Amino acid sequence: MDITRQHEVQQEAKQLQSRISAFIGNHQVGTLLNKCGIRKLRGVSPLALFSVIFTLPFEGNNFFRGIVTNDNLPFKKNAAYELLKNPRHNWRKFLLVLAAQVASFFSRLTSDSREKVLIFDDSTYDRSRSKVVELLAWIFDHNSGRNLKGFKLLTLGWSDGFSFLPLDFILCSSANAEKRVQGITKDLDKRSCGYKRRLEATTKSTAHLEAMVKRVIGFGIKADYILMDSWFCWPAILAKLGTYLPVICMAKNMPKVFYRHQGKWVTLGKLYTRLKKRPGKARILASVVVKTKNEQKVKIVFVRHRHKRDWLAILSTNIDLSGDEIVRIYGKRWDIEVFFKMMKHHLNLER
């Protein structure tokens, strides 16, 4: 049994390596690295380094065991560290160019009638055991309800309801300097990607949304809607993003956010009480078109909460969509939650 199991493990490893090599070859990853300024200075090529690092999480291996203490590699650990630490390497551009290629391939296999969406969300990047990581900050984790040391990983992804691709990301520290455990400790060229990313990390996360959408659209990635959680449902954000694509997001009853209904400004909770509800056990309780403080027309659909006697509200800047369509399209936002789950718990990238 031991010999049989060992043979199966070897075969699985060969198949994994074959699939990764085919992906790297089919999408010309070496050429993309070169276009993004990730070039060979001395020693081993960036493609060889990238291939080994990229394979680690799929093998269930970490950086220390896979590279630092691995004597079977054709390069030393310093070569891998230099590749990852170089502030001039434009990894954001590399991710976008590669994702655009894959999204184009998916689109050819998908019906034009299927909606493609861009999804915003952030997730906690826990670094509780760290002490001197650059720009490490105290952040609030909404899942555990406590403060911890780490970052917020703001991600913009693409989905067709079946496949998900991460397109852009910003590892956010805290905009409040008092909450940062560490500041910017490296003296970098202000023209470099590394310096610009550090400035982004200390800016409020909602300030990045418009720029991220513009970058993605500029790289030729097609989408029909932008989906967001309630953390980003502010009139100013809806107005900015709505100029690029229709926005569908969860709305939250906030005391400082008002909607104009029949000439009166009301909160979301008050708006719900003013509407006539559908009888019986209807999934959609009510829907209404209102205006925000930015004079933008939006459609709000109130749906029944599945787990308690309460309601949820989904907002759409496209007022021509039916309530059922708004709810169905918003359901695709769950793909980014699955992505975070796979990234953290299956690929173990957080650690």
Coordinates of C-alpha atoms in Angstrom, one line a residue:
M1 CA 0.0 0.0 0.0
D2 CA 2.9 2.4 0.8
I3 CA 4.4 1.8 -2.6
T4 CA 1.1 2.3 -4.4
R5 CA 0.4 5.5 -2.4
Q6 CA 3.8 6.8 -3.2
H7 CA 3.3 6.1 -6.9
E8 CA 0.0 8.0 -6.8
V9 CA 1.6 11.0 -5.1
Q10 CA 4.3 11.1 -7.7
Q11 CA 1.8 10.9 -10.6
E12 CA -0.3 13.7 -9.1
A13 CA 2.9 15.8 -8.8
K14 CA 3.8 15.2 -12.4
Q15 CA 0.2 16.0 -13.6
L16 CA 0.2 19.2 -11.5
Q17 CA 3.6 20.3 -12.9
S18 CA 2.4 19.5 -16.4
R19 CA -0.8 21.6 -16.1
I20 CA 1.2 24.6 -14.6
S21 CA 3.8 24.4 -17.4
A22 CA 1.0 24.3 -20.0
F23 CA -0.6 27.3 -18.5
I24 CA 2.6 29.3 -18.4
G25 CA 3.4 28.3 -22.0
N26 CA 0.0 28.9 -23.4
H27 CA -0.3 32.4 -21.9
Q28 CA 3.3 33.4 -22.6
V29 CA 4.0 34.3 -19.0
G30 CA 7.7 34.9 -19.7
T31 CA 6.9 37.6 -22.3
L32 CA 4.3 39.2 -20.0
L33 CA 6.9 39.4 -17.2
N34 CA 9.3 41.1 -19.5
K35 CA 6.7 43.7 -20.6
C36 CA 5.9 44.5 -17.0
G37 CA 9.6 45.4 -16.2
I38 CA 10.3 42.0 -14.5
R39 CA 13.5 41.3 -16.3
K40 CA 16.7 39.3 -15.7
L41 CA 19.6 41.3 -14.2
R42 CA 21.9 38.4 -13.4
G43 CA 21.8 34.7 -12.8
V44 CA 18.5 32.7 -13.3
S45 CA 15.7 34.1 -15.4
P46 CA 12.6 35.6 -13.8
L47 CA 10.4 33.0 -15.5
A48 CA 12.2 30.1 -13.8
L49 CA 11.9 31.9 -10.4
F50 CA 8.2 32.7 -11.0
S51 CA 7.4 29.1 -12.0
V52 CA 8.8 27.7 -8.8
I53 CA 7.2 30.3 -6.5
F54 CA 3.8 30.0 -8.4
T55 CA 3.8 26.2 -7.9
L56 CA 4.4 26.3 -4.1
P57 CA 0.8 26.8 -2.9
F58 CA -0.6 24.2 -5.3
E59 CA 1.9 21.7 -3.8
G60 CA 0.9 22.6 -0.3
N61 CA 4.4 23.9 0.3
N62 CA 5.5 27.1 1.9
F63 CA 8.3 29.5 0.9
F64 CA 10.7 28.3 3.6
R65 CA 10.5 24.6 2.8
G66 CA 10.1 25.1 -1.0
I67 CA 12.9 27.6 -1.6
V68 CA 14.9 28.6 1.5
T69 CA 15.9 25.1 2.6
N70 CA 15.5 23.4 -0.8
D71 CA 18.9 22.4 -2.2
N72 CA 17.6 20.9 -5.4
L73 CA 16.8 24.2 -7.0
P74 CA 19.1 25.8 -9.7
F75 CA 19.1 29.1 -7.7
K76 CA 19.6 30.3 -4.2
K77 CA 17.1 31.9 -1.9
N78 CA 18.5 35.4 -2.4
A79 CA 17.5 35.3 -6.1
A80 CA 13.8 34.6 -5.1
Y81 CA 13.9 37.4 -2.5
E82 CA 15.3 39.9 -4.9
L83 CA 12.6 39.0 -7.5
L84 CA 9.8 39.7 -4.9
K85 CA 11.3 42.7 -3.2
N86 CA 12.3 44.7 -6.3
P87 CA 10.3 48.0 -6.1
R88 CA 10.4 48.5 -9.9
H89 CA 8.6 45.2 -10.8
N90 CA 5.1 46.1 -11.8
W91 CA 3.2 43.1 -10.5
R92 CA -0.2 44.9 -10.8
K93 CA 0.3 45.3 -14.5
F94 CA 1.4 41.7 -14.8
L95 CA -1.8 40.5 -13.0
L96 CA -4.0 42.7 -15.2
V97 CA -2.5 41.6 -18.5
L98 CA -2.6 37.9 -17.6
A99 CA -6.2 38.2 -16.3
A100 CA -7.3 40.0 -19.4
Q101 CA -6.0 37.1 -21.5
V102 CA -7.7 34.5 -19.4
A103 CA -11.0 36.5 -19.3
S104 CA -10.9 36.9 -23.1
F105 CA -10.5 33.1 -23.4
F106 CA -13.4 32.5 -21.0
S107 CA -15.6 35.0 -22.9
R108 CA -15.2 33.0 -26.1
L109 CA -16.6 29.9 -24.3
T110 CA -19.5 31.8 -22.8
S111 CA -22.8 33.0 -24.2
D112 CA -23.0 36.8 -24.8
S113 CA -26.3 36.7 -22.9
R114 CA -24.5 35.8 -19.7
E115 CA -23.7 38.9 -17.6
K116 CA -20.1 39.5 -16.8
V117 CA -19.5 41.5 -13.6
L118 CA -16.7 43.3 -11.7
I119 CA -16.8 42.6 -7.9
F120 CA -15.3 44.7 -5.1
D121 CA -14.6 43.4 -1.7
D122 CA -12.0 43.5 1.0
S123 CA -10.7 40.8 3.3
T124 CA -8.5 40.7 6.4
Y125 CA -4.9 39.8 5.9
D126 CA -3.9 38.6 9.4
R127 CA -0.3 39.3 10.5
S128 CA -0.9 39.1 14.3
R129 CA 2.5 37.4 15.0
S130 CA 4.4 40.1 13.1
K131 CA 6.1 43.1 14.7
V132 CA 8.3 44.9 12.2
V133 CA 6.4 44.4 8.9
E134 CA 6.4 47.7 6.9
L135 CA 3.1 49.6 7.3
L136 CA 1.7 47.0 9.7
A137 CA -1.5 48.4 11.3
W138 CA -4.3 47.7 13.7
I139 CA -7.4 46.9 11.7
F140 CA -10.9 45.7 12.7
D141 CA -12.0 42.2 11.6
H142 CA -15.7 42.2 11.0
N143 CA -15.9 38.4 11.1
S144 CA -14.3 38.0 14.5
G145 CA -15.5 41.4 15.9
R146 CA -12.0 42.3 17.2
N147 CA -9.0 44.3 16.3
L148 CA -5.8 42.6 15.0
K149 CA -2.5 43.4 13.4
G150 CA -2.5 43.1 9.7
F151 CA -3.8 44.6 6.5
K152 CA -7.0 44.9 4.4
L153 CA -6.7 43.2 1.1
L154 CA -9.0 45.2 -1.3
T155 CA -9.7 43.1 -4.4
L156 CA -11.4 43.8 -7.7
G157 CA -12.4 40.6 -9.5
W158 CA -14.2 39.5 -12.6
S159 CA -16.9 36.8 -12.8
D160 CA -19.3 35.4 -15.3
G161 CA -21.2 33.5 -12.6
F162 CA -19.1 30.4 -13.1
S163 CA -15.5 31.4 -13.2
F164 CA -13.7 34.1 -11.1
L165 CA -10.5 36.0 -11.8
P166 CA -8.7 38.5 -9.5
L167 CA -7.9 41.6 -11.5
D168 CA -6.5 44.2 -9.2
F169 CA -5.6 44.5 -5.5
I170 CA -4.3 46.9 -2.9
L171 CA -2.9 45.8 0.4
C172 CA -4.3 48.6 2.6
S173 CA -2.8 49.7 5.9
S174 CA -4.6 52.3 8.0
A175 CA -5.2 55.9 6.8
N176 CA -4.9 56.9 10.5
A177 CA -1.2 57.1 11.4
E178 CA -1.9 56.4 15.0
K179 CA -3.1 52.9 14.2
R180 CA 0.0 52.0 12.2
V181 CA 2.5 49.8 14.1
Q182 CA 5.2 50.5 11.5
G183 CA 5.7 53.3 9.0
I184 CA 7.5 53.4 5.6
T185 CA 10.9 52.1 6.5
K186 CA 12.6 51.9 3.1
D187 CA 14.0 54.8 1.1
L188 CA 12.7 54.2 -2.4
D189 CA 12.7 56.1 -5.7
K190 CA 9.4 58.0 -5.8
R191 CA 8.9 57.0 -9.4
S192 CA 9.0 53.3 -8.6
C193 CA 5.9 51.0 -8.3
G194 CA 7.0 50.1 -4.7
Y195 CA 6.8 53.7 -3.5
K196 CA 3.4 54.3 -5.2
R197 CA 2.0 51.1 -3.6
R198 CA 3.1 52.3 -0.2
L199 CA 1.3 55.6 -0.6
E200 CA -1.8 53.7 -1.7
A201 CA -1.7 51.6 1.4
T202 CA -2.0 54.6 3.6
T203 CA -5.0 56.1 1.7
K204 CA -8.6 55.4 2.6
S205 CA -9.7 52.3 0.7
T206 CA -12.8 53.8 -0.8
A207 CA -10.6 56.4 -2.6
H208 CA -9.1 53.6 -4.8
L209 CA -12.3 52.2 -6.3
E210 CA -12.7 54.5 -9.3
A211 CA -9.0 54.2 -10.2
M212 CA -9.1 50.4 -10.1
V213 CA -12.2 50.3 -12.4
K214 CA -10.5 52.7 -14.8
R215 CA -7.4 50.5 -14.9
V216 CA -9.4 47.3 -15.5
I217 CA -11.5 48.9 -18.3
G218 CA -8.3 50.4 -19.8
F219 CA -6.8 46.9 -20.2
G220 CA -9.8 45.8 -22.3
I221 CA -11.7 43.7 -19.7
K222 CA -15.4 43.7 -20.5
A223 CA -18.1 43.7 -17.9
D224 CA -21.8 44.6 -17.6
Y225 CA -22.1 45.5 -13.9
I226 CA -20.2 46.4 -10.7
L227 CA -21.1 44.5 -7.6
M228 CA -20.3 45.6 -4.1
D229 CA -21.1 44.9 -0.4
S230 CA -22.8 47.5 1.8
W231 CA -19.4 48.8 3.1
F232 CA -19.1 50.7 -0.2
C233 CA -22.7 51.8 -0.7
W234 CA -22.3 55.6 -0.4
P235 CA -23.9 58.1 -2.7
A236 CA -20.6 59.6 -3.8
I237 CA -19.1 56.2 -4.7
L238 CA -22.3 55.2 -6.5
A239 CA -22.2 58.4 -8.6
K240 CA -18.5 58.0 -9.5
L241 CA -18.6 54.3 -10.4
G242 CA -22.0 54.7 -12.1
T243 CA -20.3 56.7 -14.9
Y244 CA -18.4 53.6 -16.0
L245 CA -20.9 50.7 -15.4
P246 CA -24.2 50.2 -13.6
V247 CA -23.7 49.4 -9.9
I248 CA -25.6 46.8 -7.9
C249 CA -24.8 46.6 -4.2
M250 CA -26.2 45.7 -0.8
A251 CA -27.6 48.8 1.0
K252 CA -27.4 49.3 4.8
N253 CA -29.7 51.4 7.0
M254 CA -27.3 54.1 8.0
P255 CA -28.4 57.2 9.9
K256 CA -26.5 59.7 7.7
V257 CA -27.5 58.3 4.3
F258 CA -30.9 59.6 3.0
Y259 CA -33.0 58.9 -0.1
R260 CA -35.6 61.2 -1.5
H261 CA -39.0 59.5 -1.8
Q262 CA -42.2 61.5 -2.7
G263 CA -40.4 64.8 -1.9
K264 CA -39.1 63.7 1.5
W265 CA -35.6 62.7 2.6
V266 CA -35.7 59.5 4.6
T267 CA -33.3 56.8 5.8
L268 CA -33.5 53.3 4.4
G269 CA -35.4 52.0 7.4
K270 CA -38.0 54.8 7.1
L271 CA -38.2 54.2 3.4
Y272 CA -39.1 50.5 4.0
T273 CA -42.0 51.5 6.4
R274 CA -43.5 53.9 3.8
L275 CA -43.8 51.2 1.1
K276 CA -46.7 48.7 0.6
K277 CA -45.4 45.1 1.0
R278 CA -46.3 42.2 -1.1
P279 CA -48.6 39.7 0.6
G280 CA -47.8 36.2 1.6
K281 CA -44.3 34.7 1.6
A282 CA -43.0 36.6 -1.4
R283 CA -39.2 36.7 -1.6
I284 CA -39.2 40.3 -2.8
L285 CA -41.2 42.4 -0.3
A286 CA -41.2 45.8 -2.2
S287 CA -39.2 47.9 -4.7
V288 CA -39.0 51.6 -5.3
V289 CA -37.1 54.2 -7.4
V290 CA -35.7 57.0 -5.3
K291 CA -33.0 59.7 -5.6
T292 CA -29.7 60.0 -3.7
K293 CA -28.0 63.2 -2.4
N294 CA -26.2 63.3 -5.8
E295 CA -29.5 63.5 -7.6
Q296 CA -28.9 60.0 -9.0
K297 CA -31.9 57.8 -9.6
V298 CA -31.5 54.3 -8.0
K299 CA -33.8 51.4 -7.6
I300 CA -34.0 49.7 -4.2
V301 CA -35.3 46.2 -3.8
F302 CA -36.3 44.9 -0.4
V303 CA -36.0 41.1 0.0
R304 CA -37.0 38.8 2.8
H305 CA -34.2 37.8 5.2
R306 CA -33.9 34.0 5.1
H307 CA -32.7 33.5 8.7
K308 CA -34.7 36.0 10.7
R309 CA -37.7 38.2 10.6
D310 CA -36.1 41.1 8.9
W311 CA -35.4 42.5 5.5
L312 CA -32.3 43.1 3.2
A313 CA -32.0 45.9 0.6
I314 CA -30.3 45.7 -2.7
L315 CA -29.6 48.9 -4.6
S316 CA -29.2 49.2 -8.4
T317 CA -28.2 52.3 -10.4
N318 CA -29.9 50.7 -13.4
I319 CA -33.6 51.4 -12.7
D320 CA -34.8 49.6 -15.7
L321 CA -33.9 46.2 -14.3
S322 CA -36.7 44.2 -12.6
G323 CA -36.4 43.3 -8.9
D324 CA -35.8 39.6 -9.7
E325 CA -33.0 40.5 -12.2
I326 CA -31.3 42.7 -9.6
V327 CA -31.4 40.0 -7.0
R328 CA -30.2 37.3 -9.5
I329 CA -27.3 39.4 -10.7
Y330 CA -26.2 40.4 -7.2
G331 CA -26.0 36.7 -6.3
K332 CA -22.8 36.6 -8.4
R333 CA -21.0 38.6 -5.8
W334 CA -20.6 35.4 -3.7
D335 CA -17.9 34.3 -6.1
I336 CA -15.4 36.7 -4.5
E337 CA -16.1 35.2 -1.1
V338 CA -15.3 31.7 -2.5
F339 CA -12.1 33.2 -3.9
F340 CA -11.0 34.5 -0.4
K341 CA -11.9 31.1 1.1
M342 CA -9.8 29.2 -1.5
M343 CA -6.9 31.7 -1.2
K344 CA -6.7 31.6 2.6
H345 CA -7.7 28.1 3.6
H346 CA -6.9 25.9 0.7
L347 CA -3.8 27.6 -0.8
N348 CA -2.9 29.0 2.6
L349 CA -1.6 32.2 1.0
E350 CA -2.3 34.3 4.1
R351 CA 0.4 32.4 6.0

